[in-house]
């Protein structure tokens, strides 16, 4: 009975949203209340420091960094053997990420790789989650003569291709540096295989695939974050109330999943880079036989 | 009202994405700083506490194992002691029973020996009493015989001078008594 009392107003609100939105406007023949959202890929300029332009996505990234640093700084300020709530939350997060990394990379690399990989996860996830706050789509500046916000103060950094590209470059350098560090010049034999045309071709493909990762890393995160943003805008535009909440829930999940995927793929590629590759495997096998 | 800004996209193609080297550099620096700060401020401490806690838990488990092992050993030792005590008790009890039995046997034997001695002594006394009585009877009989003979022959006989005669009479008397 009590749940019905809550459900009925919620359904009524959802229906009202549909009626007042563009669908209702089209069906009932009145002028729609809001303009259709426009998709624009590039971030918007907020201010400039000298010749350097600060965009709303970069500002958002800095804000996210501050929040992350405050959260982690406060949570780990006084570490106790019996943790409080915030310390407990951070410990659970760190333990889960560390366990994930250790499970794939082993104890040998987990401790060294953890800071970068965990930060990738935290940075991507918090950027995505913070963009769900209502201040992101509402606070901004109006252009002259405009009746709505034309430049948003904050926008999810994941929707700016520069951020995923920067993370992809970091991941690429991280993977290749570790591959080179472990195998030294033997790592290059993975790409430059001479003597057999088929092997040479495979090596070339391998080399290209490593560089392709930068693009795949970048566009996977960029596409997902941007698509999520667009879906939220469109659902809010179409239905006004209630229904967008479902998509907000979905976006919380997508943010976490994308962060995990980015971190996980970096980890997997790093593990593959440090694992003994074909030439080394043969050497290991020969050494094993002797 | 909720609305995304409608901006004219001047660039087209890949340029519309807004790839900017300076923004890219800013993100790289921002992320690098974030990694460094998080590592310094948080990760080291949190991982340190997690390590310390897992070490403490490991130590506690080992300690608990050690205490359990010790308790088990003590329990086994106690049970062994208890068993040994019980066996010792049973052995002592058996020895006591055996000693009691031996003592009883000894006492019985001693009692039997004493009884036999008493009987022997009693027999000896009876024999001595009988011999004394017989001696007395013989004496009395001798006196009577002398008196009777005096009366018969009317003269007094010297008992010492006629001792042989008296003994002869007594021997005859004994011989008769033996025949009877």
GROMACS .gro file of C-alpha atoms in nm:
model
  470
    1UNK     CA    1   0.000   0.000   0.000
    2UNK     CA    2   0.279   0.236   0.098
    3UNK     CA    3   0.477   0.155  -0.215
    4UNK     CA    4   0.171   0.232  -0.427
    5UNK     CA    5   0.144   0.570  -0.259
    6UNK     CA    6   0.498   0.648  -0.367
    7UNK     CA    7   0.472   0.486  -0.710
    8UNK     CA    8   0.163   0.675  -0.825
    9UNK     CA    9   0.309   1.027  -0.791
   10UNK     CA   10   0.630   0.909  -0.954
   11UNK     CA   11   0.439   0.769  -1.251
   12UNK     CA   12   0.232   1.086  -1.270
   13UNK     CA   13   0.551   1.293  -1.272
   14UNK     CA   14   0.700   1.076  -1.546
   15UNK     CA   15   0.383   1.116  -1.753
   16UNK     CA   16   0.382   1.489  -1.694
   17UNK     CA   17   0.742   1.503  -1.815
   18UNK     CA   18   0.650   1.325  -2.137
   19UNK     CA   19   0.346   1.551  -2.188
   20UNK     CA   20   0.541   1.871  -2.128
   21UNK     CA   21   0.835   1.755  -2.336
   22UNK     CA   22   0.874   1.762  -2.713
   23UNK     CA   23   0.665   1.444  -2.752
   24UNK     CA   24   0.367   1.607  -2.579
   25UNK     CA   25   0.429   1.929  -2.767
   26UNK     CA   26   0.417   1.744  -3.098
   27UNK     CA   27   0.108   1.541  -3.005
   28UNK     CA   28  -0.086   1.820  -2.836
   29UNK     CA   29   0.032   2.090  -3.073
   30UNK     CA   30   0.192   2.346  -2.840
   31UNK     CA   31   0.531   2.509  -2.867
   32UNK     CA   32   0.800   2.307  -2.691
   33UNK     CA   33   0.945   2.453  -2.373
   34UNK     CA   34   1.315   2.390  -2.438
   35UNK     CA   35   1.542   2.388  -2.739
   36UNK     CA   36   1.683   2.063  -2.864
   37UNK     CA   37   2.032   1.999  -2.728
   38UNK     CA   38   2.312   2.043  -2.976
   39UNK     CA   39   2.600   1.802  -2.987
   40UNK     CA   40   2.938   1.964  -3.001
   41UNK     CA   41   3.247   1.753  -2.974
   42UNK     CA   42   3.513   2.010  -2.893
   43UNK     CA   43   3.534   2.151  -2.541
   44UNK     CA   44   3.452   2.515  -2.479
   45UNK     CA   45   3.692   2.787  -2.376
   46UNK     CA   46   3.636   2.930  -2.028
   47UNK     CA   47   3.936   3.156  -1.987
   48UNK     CA   48   4.297   3.188  -2.098
   49UNK     CA   49   4.622   3.214  -1.903
   50UNK     CA   50   4.862   3.384  -2.137
   51UNK     CA   51   4.841   3.187  -2.456
   52UNK     CA   52   4.704   2.878  -2.280
   53UNK     CA   53   4.330   2.817  -2.307
   54UNK     CA   54   4.151   2.661  -2.014
   55UNK     CA   55   3.848   2.465  -2.138
   56UNK     CA   56   3.547   2.351  -1.939
   57UNK     CA   57   3.665   1.989  -1.962
   58UNK     CA   58   4.010   2.076  -1.832
   59UNK     CA   59   3.853   2.276  -1.551
   60UNK     CA   60   3.634   1.976  -1.475
   61UNK     CA   61   3.941   1.749  -1.473
   62UNK     CA   62   4.113   1.981  -1.225
   63UNK     CA   63   3.803   1.989  -1.008
   64UNK     CA   64   3.792   1.609  -1.017
   65UNK     CA   65   4.160   1.596  -0.922
   66UNK     CA   66   4.094   1.825  -0.626
   67UNK     CA   67   3.801   1.610  -0.512
   68UNK     CA   68   4.007   1.292  -0.550
   69UNK     CA   69   4.302   1.442  -0.363
   70UNK     CA   70   4.076   1.570  -0.087
   71UNK     CA   71   3.901   1.235  -0.057
   72UNK     CA   72   4.222   1.033  -0.052
   73UNK     CA   73   4.413   1.293   0.148
   74UNK     CA   74   4.151   1.317   0.421
   75UNK     CA   75   4.084   0.945   0.419
   76UNK     CA   76   4.448   0.851   0.459
   77UNK     CA   77   4.555   1.142   0.680
   78UNK     CA   78   4.540   0.945   1.002
   79UNK     CA   79   4.561   0.582   0.913
   80UNK     CA   80   4.441   0.360   1.193
   81UNK     CA   81   4.457  -0.015   1.236
   82UNK     CA   82   4.081  -0.007   1.301
   83UNK     CA   83   3.957   0.207   1.012
   84UNK     CA   84   3.683   0.468   1.011
   85UNK     CA   85   3.425   0.488   0.735
   86UNK     CA   86   3.625   0.693   0.486
   87UNK     CA   87   3.945   0.503   0.550
   88UNK     CA   88   3.748   0.181   0.521
   89UNK     CA   89   3.602   0.288   0.187
   90UNK     CA   90   3.948   0.382   0.054
   91UNK     CA   91   4.095   0.058   0.182
   92UNK     CA   92   3.824  -0.143   0.010
   93UNK     CA   93   3.885   0.046  -0.315
   94UNK     CA   94   4.263   0.015  -0.296
   95UNK     CA   95   4.246  -0.349  -0.188
   96UNK     CA   96   4.010  -0.434  -0.474
   97UNK     CA   97   4.225  -0.259  -0.735
   98UNK     CA   98   4.546  -0.402  -0.594
   99UNK     CA   99   4.396  -0.751  -0.587
  100UNK     CA  100   4.283  -0.711  -0.949
  101UNK     CA  101   4.631  -0.599  -1.059
  102UNK     CA  102   4.811  -0.862  -0.853
  103UNK     CA  103   4.581  -1.133  -0.989
  104UNK     CA  104   4.691  -1.058  -1.344
  105UNK     CA  105   5.045  -0.925  -1.310
  106UNK     CA  106   5.163  -1.113  -1.002
  107UNK     CA  107   5.327  -0.977  -0.690
  108UNK     CA  108   5.643  -0.886  -0.882
  109UNK     CA  109   5.483  -0.608  -1.085
  110UNK     CA  110   5.169  -0.527  -0.886
  111UNK     CA  111   5.337  -0.291  -0.640
  112UNK     CA  112   5.520  -0.102  -0.915
  113UNK     CA  113   5.227  -0.074  -1.151
  114UNK     CA  114   4.962  -0.003  -0.893
  115UNK     CA  115   5.001   0.379  -0.862
  116UNK     CA  116   4.957   0.443  -1.234
  117UNK     CA  117   4.688   0.184  -1.300
  118UNK     CA  118   4.486   0.271  -0.990
  119UNK     CA  119   4.503   0.640  -1.079
  120UNK     CA  120   4.375   0.564  -1.429
  121UNK     CA  121   4.075   0.392  -1.274
  122UNK     CA  122   4.011   0.661  -1.015
  123UNK     CA  123   4.058   0.948  -1.260
  124UNK     CA  124   3.832   0.803  -1.532
  125UNK     CA  125   3.562   0.688  -1.290
  126UNK     CA  126   3.549   1.007  -1.086
  127UNK     CA  127   3.545   1.220  -1.400
  128UNK     CA  128   3.247   1.024  -1.527
  129UNK     CA  129   3.062   1.019  -1.193
  130UNK     CA  130   3.119   1.384  -1.111
  131UNK     CA  131   2.977   1.483  -1.449
  132UNK     CA  132   2.645   1.342  -1.331
  133UNK     CA  133   2.615   1.619  -1.073
  134UNK     CA  134   2.345   1.871  -1.167
  135UNK     CA  135   2.590   2.163  -1.171
  136UNK     CA  136   2.758   2.023  -1.480
  137UNK     CA  137   2.475   2.071  -1.730
  138UNK     CA  138   2.323   2.378  -1.562
  139UNK     CA  139   2.598   2.618  -1.459
  140UNK     CA  140   2.758   2.821  -1.735
  141UNK     CA  141   2.751   3.140  -1.936
  142UNK     CA  142   2.497   3.280  -2.175
  143UNK     CA  143   2.598   3.432  -2.504
  144UNK     CA  144   2.460   3.773  -2.583
  145UNK     CA  145   2.094   3.745  -2.674
  146UNK     CA  146   2.071   3.379  -2.579
  147UNK     CA  147   1.802   3.267  -2.333
  148UNK     CA  148   1.995   2.962  -2.211
  149UNK     CA  149   2.344   2.856  -2.116
  150UNK     CA  150   2.563   2.852  -2.421
  151UNK     CA  151   2.897   2.779  -2.255
  152UNK     CA  152   2.900   2.527  -1.971
  153UNK     CA  153   3.142   2.594  -1.690
  154UNK     CA  154   3.205   2.224  -1.640
  155UNK     CA  155   3.186   1.931  -1.874
  156UNK     CA  156   3.297   1.572  -1.822
  157UNK     CA  157   3.665   1.549  -1.910
  158UNK     CA  158   3.601   1.211  -2.071
  159UNK     CA  159   3.401   1.386  -2.342
  160UNK     CA  160   3.708   1.588  -2.442
  161UNK     CA  161   3.917   1.373  -2.674
  162UNK     CA  162   4.236   1.523  -2.532
  163UNK     CA  163   4.183   1.351  -2.198
  164UNK     CA  164   4.136   0.993  -2.332
  165UNK     CA  165   4.419   1.061  -2.578
  166UNK     CA  166   4.649   1.172  -2.295
  167UNK     CA  167   4.562   0.861  -2.094
  168UNK     CA  168   4.608   0.642  -2.402
  169UNK     CA  169   4.954   0.792  -2.463
  170UNK     CA  170   5.046   0.736  -2.099
  171UNK     CA  171   4.922   0.376  -2.120
  172UNK     CA  172   5.113   0.323  -2.447
  173UNK     CA  173   5.439   0.461  -2.306
  174UNK     CA  174   5.390   0.264  -1.984
  175UNK     CA  175   5.339  -0.064  -2.173
  176UNK     CA  176   5.628  -0.013  -2.415
  177UNK     CA  177   5.869   0.110  -2.148
  178UNK     CA  178   5.801  -0.195  -1.935
  179UNK     CA  179   5.832  -0.426  -2.233
  180UNK     CA  180   6.167  -0.271  -2.319
  181UNK     CA  181   6.277  -0.266  -1.957
  182UNK     CA  182   6.217  -0.637  -1.911
  183UNK     CA  183   6.334  -0.768  -2.250
  184UNK     CA  184   6.581  -0.494  -2.341
  185UNK     CA  185   6.650  -0.498  -2.713
  186UNK     CA  186   6.492  -0.841  -2.740
  187UNK     CA  187   6.159  -0.662  -2.715
  188UNK     CA  188   6.217  -0.517  -3.063
  189UNK     CA  189   6.242  -0.869  -3.208
  190UNK     CA  190   5.866  -0.891  -3.156
  191UNK     CA  191   5.825  -0.627  -3.426
  192UNK     CA  192   6.126  -0.668  -3.648
  193UNK     CA  193   6.143  -1.027  -3.761
  194UNK     CA  194   6.368  -1.087  -4.055
  195UNK     CA  195   6.444  -1.392  -4.265
  196UNK     CA  196   6.088  -1.507  -4.322
  197UNK     CA  197   5.843  -1.284  -4.518
  198UNK     CA  198   5.544  -1.415  -4.320
  199UNK     CA  199   5.717  -1.346  -3.990
  200UNK     CA  200   5.822  -1.002  -4.113
  201UNK     CA  201   5.462  -0.927  -4.199
  202UNK     CA  202   5.341  -1.051  -3.860
  203UNK     CA  203   5.602  -0.835  -3.690
  204UNK     CA  204   5.484  -0.536  -3.888
  205UNK     CA  205   5.122  -0.608  -3.790
  206UNK     CA  206   5.231  -0.637  -3.428
  207UNK     CA  207   5.404  -0.301  -3.450
  208UNK     CA  208   5.098  -0.139  -3.605
  209UNK     CA  209   4.868  -0.301  -3.345
  210UNK     CA  210   5.070  -0.143  -3.067
  211UNK     CA  211   5.020   0.202  -3.217
  212UNK     CA  212   4.656   0.127  -3.299
  213UNK     CA  213   4.604   0.078  -2.925
  214UNK     CA  214   4.642   0.452  -2.878
  215UNK     CA  215   4.347   0.508  -3.110
  216UNK     CA  216   4.137   0.225  -2.966
  217UNK     CA  217   4.204   0.336  -2.607
  218UNK     CA  218   4.119   0.694  -2.694
  219UNK     CA  219   3.802   0.639  -2.890
  220UNK     CA  220   3.663   0.369  -2.664
  221UNK     CA  221   3.666   0.600  -2.364
  222UNK     CA  222   3.580   0.913  -2.560
  223UNK     CA  223   3.292   0.742  -2.743
  224UNK     CA  224   3.142   0.591  -2.431
  225UNK     CA  225   3.164   0.908  -2.226
  226UNK     CA  226   3.031   1.127  -2.505
  227UNK     CA  227   2.752   0.883  -2.588
  228UNK     CA  228   2.653   0.870  -2.222
  229UNK     CA  229   2.643   1.248  -2.207
  230UNK     CA  230   2.433   1.267  -2.522
  231UNK     CA  231   2.193   0.999  -2.397
  232UNK     CA  232   2.144   1.189  -2.071
  233UNK     CA  233   2.084   1.514  -2.255
  234UNK     CA  234   1.841   1.356  -2.499
  235UNK     CA  235   1.646   1.169  -2.232
  236UNK     CA  236   1.625   1.483  -2.020
  237UNK     CA  237   1.511   1.676  -2.326
  238UNK     CA  238   1.252   1.414  -2.423
  239UNK     CA  239   1.107   1.313  -2.088
  240UNK     CA  240   1.204   1.586  -1.839
  241UNK     CA  241   1.148   1.394  -1.513
  242UNK     CA  242   1.194   1.044  -1.366
  243UNK     CA  243   1.302   0.858  -1.682
  244UNK     CA  244   1.648   1.022  -1.695
  245UNK     CA  245   1.715   0.879  -1.348
  246UNK     CA  246   1.733   0.533  -1.503
  247UNK     CA  247   1.996   0.657  -1.745
  248UNK     CA  248   2.183   0.831  -1.465
  249UNK     CA  249   2.203   0.491  -1.296
  250UNK     CA  250   2.326   0.343  -1.622
  251UNK     CA  251   2.590   0.613  -1.653
  252UNK     CA  252   2.719   0.541  -1.301
  253UNK     CA  253   2.769   0.184  -1.416
  254UNK     CA  254   2.921   0.288  -1.750
  255UNK     CA  255   3.167   0.521  -1.575
  256UNK     CA  256   3.288   0.240  -1.348
  257UNK     CA  257   3.301  -0.013  -1.631
  258UNK     CA  258   3.493   0.218  -1.864
  259UNK     CA  259   3.742   0.299  -1.591
  260UNK     CA  260   3.788  -0.070  -1.523
  261UNK     CA  261   3.819  -0.150  -1.894
  262UNK     CA  262   4.081   0.121  -1.951
  263UNK     CA  263   4.281   0.010  -1.649
  264UNK     CA  264   4.229  -0.360  -1.730
  265UNK     CA  265   4.341  -0.330  -2.091
  266UNK     CA  266   4.648  -0.131  -1.992
  267UNK     CA  267   4.725  -0.402  -1.740
  268UNK     CA  268   4.670  -0.686  -1.986
  269UNK     CA  269   4.888  -0.524  -2.253
  270UNK     CA  270   5.157  -0.453  -1.994
  271UNK     CA  271   5.146  -0.816  -1.880
  272UNK     CA  272   5.178  -0.929  -2.243
  273UNK     CA  273   5.468  -0.689  -2.292
  274UNK     CA  274   5.666  -0.822  -1.994
  275UNK     CA  275   5.575  -1.187  -2.058
  276UNK     CA  276   5.843  -1.389  -2.237
  277UNK     CA  277   5.767  -1.357  -2.607
  278UNK     CA  278   5.840  -1.601  -2.885
  279UNK     CA  279   6.218  -1.558  -2.907
  280UNK     CA  280   6.250  -1.562  -2.532
  281UNK     CA  281   6.012  -1.855  -2.497
  282UNK     CA  282   6.235  -2.058  -2.730
  283UNK     CA  283   6.539  -1.954  -2.530
  284UNK     CA  284   6.359  -2.050  -2.208
  285UNK     CA  285   6.257  -2.383  -2.358
  286UNK     CA  286   6.616  -2.454  -2.467
  287UNK     CA  287   6.744  -2.351  -2.127
  288UNK     CA  288   6.484  -2.579  -1.970
  289UNK     CA  289   6.595  -2.875  -2.184
  290UNK     CA  290   6.956  -2.823  -2.080
  291UNK     CA  291   1.626   2.533  -1.873
  292UNK     CA  292   1.830   2.228  -1.933
  293UNK     CA  293   1.992   2.251  -2.263
  294UNK     CA  294   2.326   2.200  -2.418
  295UNK     CA  295   2.464   2.504  -2.590
  296UNK     CA  296   2.411   2.516  -2.960
  297UNK     CA  297   2.745   2.609  -3.104
  298UNK     CA  298   2.848   2.625  -3.461
  299UNK     CA  299   3.116   2.369  -3.529
  300UNK     CA  300   3.364   2.560  -3.735
  301UNK     CA  301   3.606   2.276  -3.787
  302UNK     CA  302   3.510   1.962  -3.967
  303UNK     CA  303   3.636   1.603  -3.971
  304UNK     CA  304   3.906   1.514  -3.719
  305UNK     CA  305   3.948   1.882  -3.639
  306UNK     CA  306   3.592   1.890  -3.500
  307UNK     CA  307   3.704   1.661  -3.221
  308UNK     CA  308   3.907   1.946  -3.076
  309UNK     CA  309   4.247   1.780  -3.047
  310UNK     CA  310   4.474   2.043  -2.902
  311UNK     CA  311   4.842   1.984  -2.818
  312UNK     CA  312   4.833   2.224  -2.524
  313UNK     CA  313   4.522   2.067  -2.375
  314UNK     CA  314   4.684   1.728  -2.429
  315UNK     CA  315   4.995   1.845  -2.246
  316UNK     CA  316   4.779   1.991  -1.969
  317UNK     CA  317   4.605   1.655  -1.923
  318UNK     CA  318   4.937   1.472  -1.925
  319UNK     CA  319   5.078   1.703  -1.658
  320UNK     CA  320   4.756   1.694  -1.456
  321UNK     CA  321   4.745   1.315  -1.461
  322UNK     CA  322   5.116   1.289  -1.382
  323UNK     CA  323   5.076   1.519  -1.084
  324UNK     CA  324   4.770   1.326  -0.969
  325UNK     CA  325   4.963   0.998  -0.981
  326UNK     CA  326   5.255   1.150  -0.788
  327UNK     CA  327   5.034   1.314  -0.526
  328UNK     CA  328   4.810   1.013  -0.479
  329UNK     CA  329   5.114   0.788  -0.448
  330UNK     CA  330   5.274   1.019  -0.190
  331UNK     CA  331   4.962   1.114   0.005
  332UNK     CA  332   4.748   0.807  -0.009
  333UNK     CA  333   4.862   0.488  -0.183
  334UNK     CA  334   5.179   0.443   0.020
  335UNK     CA  335   4.996   0.494   0.347
  336UNK     CA  336   4.696   0.282   0.258
  337UNK     CA  337   4.907  -0.002   0.119
  338UNK     CA  338   5.133   0.031   0.423
  339UNK     CA  339   4.839  -0.009   0.658
  340UNK     CA  340   4.699  -0.297   0.453
  341UNK     CA  341   5.039  -0.466   0.463
  342UNK     CA  342   5.071  -0.400   0.836
  343UNK     CA  343   4.722  -0.532   0.899
  344UNK     CA  344   4.772  -0.843   0.688
  345UNK     CA  345   5.104  -0.897   0.867
  346UNK     CA  346   4.931  -0.857   1.199
  347UNK     CA  347   4.653  -1.094   1.097
  348UNK     CA  348   4.913  -1.344   0.975
  349UNK     CA  349   5.104  -1.310   1.304
  350UNK     CA  350   4.781  -1.344   1.501
  351UNK     CA  351   4.685  -1.654   1.305
  352UNK     CA  352   5.030  -1.802   1.356
  353UNK     CA  353   5.010  -1.714   1.726
  354UNK     CA  354   4.664  -1.868   1.747
  355UNK     CA  355   4.797  -2.178   1.572
  356UNK     CA  356   5.089  -2.193   1.810
  357UNK     CA  357   4.864  -2.150   2.113
  358UNK     CA  358   4.625  -2.414   1.977
  359UNK     CA  359   4.915  -2.652   1.915
  360UNK     CA  360   5.048  -2.587   2.265
  361UNK     CA  361   4.703  -2.634   2.417
  362UNK     CA  362   4.665  -2.957   2.223
  363UNK     CA  363   5.008  -3.074   2.336
  364UNK     CA  364   4.925  -2.978   2.693
  365UNK     CA  365   4.595  -3.161   2.670
  366UNK     CA  366   4.770  -3.466   2.530
  367UNK     CA  367   5.034  -3.443   2.802
  368UNK     CA  368   4.761  -3.406   3.061
  369UNK     CA  369   4.577  -3.707   2.920
  370UNK     CA  370   4.902  -3.901   2.917
  371UNK     CA  371   4.966  -3.799   3.279
  372UNK     CA  372   4.609  -3.887   3.368
  373UNK     CA  373   4.643  -4.223   3.200
  374UNK     CA  374   4.978  -4.283   3.367
  375UNK     CA  375   4.827  -4.178   3.701
  376UNK     CA  376   4.536  -4.413   3.648
  377UNK     CA  377   4.770  -4.696   3.553
  378UNK     CA  378   4.993  -4.611   3.850
  379UNK     CA  379   4.689  -4.604   4.077
  380UNK     CA  380   4.575  -4.939   3.944
  381UNK     CA  381   4.924  -5.077   3.986
  382UNK     CA  382   4.946  -4.945   4.342
  383UNK     CA  383   4.601  -5.082   4.414
  384UNK     CA  384   4.701  -5.419   4.272
  385UNK     CA  385   5.021  -5.414   4.478
  386UNK     CA  386   4.822  -5.317   4.788
  387UNK     CA  387   4.580  -5.600   4.723
  388UNK     CA  388   4.869  -5.838   4.672
  389UNK     CA  389   5.039  -5.710   4.988
  390UNK     CA  390   4.714  -5.741   5.180
  391UNK     CA  391   4.671  -6.092   5.048
  392UNK     CA  392   5.027  -6.174   5.138
  393UNK     CA  393   4.979  -6.022   5.482
  394UNK     CA  394   4.656  -6.213   5.530
  395UNK     CA  395   4.826  -6.535   5.424
  396UNK     CA  396   5.116  -6.455   5.654
  397UNK     CA  397   4.883  -6.377   5.940
  398UNK     CA  398   4.684  -6.691   5.879
  399UNK     CA  399   5.002  -6.899   5.864
  400UNK     CA  400   5.127  -6.733   6.179
  401UNK     CA  401   4.794  -6.786   6.349
  402UNK     CA  402   4.795  -7.148   6.245
  403UNK     CA  403   5.152  -7.185   6.375
  404UNK     CA  404   5.063  -7.018   6.703
  405UNK     CA  405   4.755  -7.234   6.737
  406UNK     CA  406   4.966  -7.541   6.673
  407UNK     CA  407   5.216  -7.419   6.932
  408UNK     CA  408   4.934  -7.359   7.179
  409UNK     CA  409   4.797  -7.703   7.112
  410UNK     CA  410   5.143  -7.856   7.151
  411UNK     CA  411   5.201  -7.660   7.469
  412UNK     CA  412   4.858  -7.763   7.598
  413UNK     CA  413   4.931  -8.122   7.512
  414UNK     CA  414   5.267  -8.095   7.687
  415UNK     CA  415   5.104  -7.944   7.990
  416UNK     CA  416   4.835  -8.208   7.987
  417UNK     CA  417   5.102  -8.473   7.956
  418UNK     CA  418   5.300  -8.319   8.240
  419UNK     CA  419   4.984  -8.288   8.447
  420UNK     CA  420   4.899  -8.647   8.376
  421UNK     CA  421   5.253  -8.758   8.458
  422UNK     CA  422   5.242  -8.557   8.779
  423UNK     CA  423   4.902  -8.704   8.864
  424UNK     CA  424   5.027  -9.050   8.786
  425UNK     CA  425   5.334  -8.986   8.999
  426UNK     CA  426   5.113  -8.867   9.280
  427UNK     CA  427   4.879  -9.161   9.242
  428UNK     CA  428   5.182  -9.389   9.240
  429UNK     CA  429   5.311  -9.227   9.557
  430UNK     CA  430   4.975  -9.248   9.719
  431UNK     CA  431   4.944  -9.605   9.607
  432UNK     CA  432   5.291  -9.683   9.753
  433UNK     CA  433   5.194  -9.531  10.082
  434UNK     CA  434   4.871  -9.722  10.084
  435UNK     CA  435   5.051 -10.039   9.989
  436UNK     CA  436   5.302  -9.989  10.271
  437UNK     CA  437   5.027  -9.914  10.517
  438UNK     CA  438   4.835 -10.216  10.403
  439UNK     CA  439   5.141 -10.438  10.427
  440UNK     CA  440   5.219 -10.305  10.777
  441UNK     CA  441   4.875 -10.381  10.879
  442UNK     CA  442   4.903 -10.727  10.729
  443UNK     CA  443   5.240 -10.817  10.870
  444UNK     CA  444   5.196 -10.599  11.182
  445UNK     CA  445   5.526 -10.455  11.165
  446UNK     CA  446   5.663 -10.140  11.032
  447UNK     CA  447   5.843 -10.146  10.715
  448UNK     CA  448   6.126  -9.911  10.629
  449UNK     CA  449   6.016  -9.740  10.304
  450UNK     CA  450   6.377  -9.671  10.198
  451UNK     CA  451   6.492 -10.022  10.290
  452UNK     CA  452   6.208 -10.184  10.106
  453UNK     CA  453   6.210  -9.952   9.806
  454UNK     CA  454   6.284 -10.233   9.566
  455UNK     CA  455   5.995 -10.425   9.693
  456UNK     CA  456   5.759 -10.133   9.662
  457UNK     CA  457   5.872 -10.062   9.301
  458UNK     CA  458   5.815 -10.422   9.215
  459UNK     CA  459   5.466 -10.400   9.355
  460UNK     CA  460   5.403 -10.080   9.162
  461UNK     CA  461   5.534 -10.233   8.842
  462UNK     CA  462   5.300 -10.518   8.886
  463UNK     CA  463   5.025 -10.263   8.951
  464UNK     CA  464   5.121 -10.078   8.625
  465UNK     CA  465   5.133 -10.405   8.440
  466UNK     CA  466   4.789 -10.485   8.559
  467UNK     CA  467   4.668 -10.135   8.480
  468UNK     CA  468   4.819 -10.169   8.127
  469UNK     CA  469   4.641 -10.496   8.085
  470UNK     CA  470   4.322 -10.329   8.197
   0.00000   0.00000   0.00000
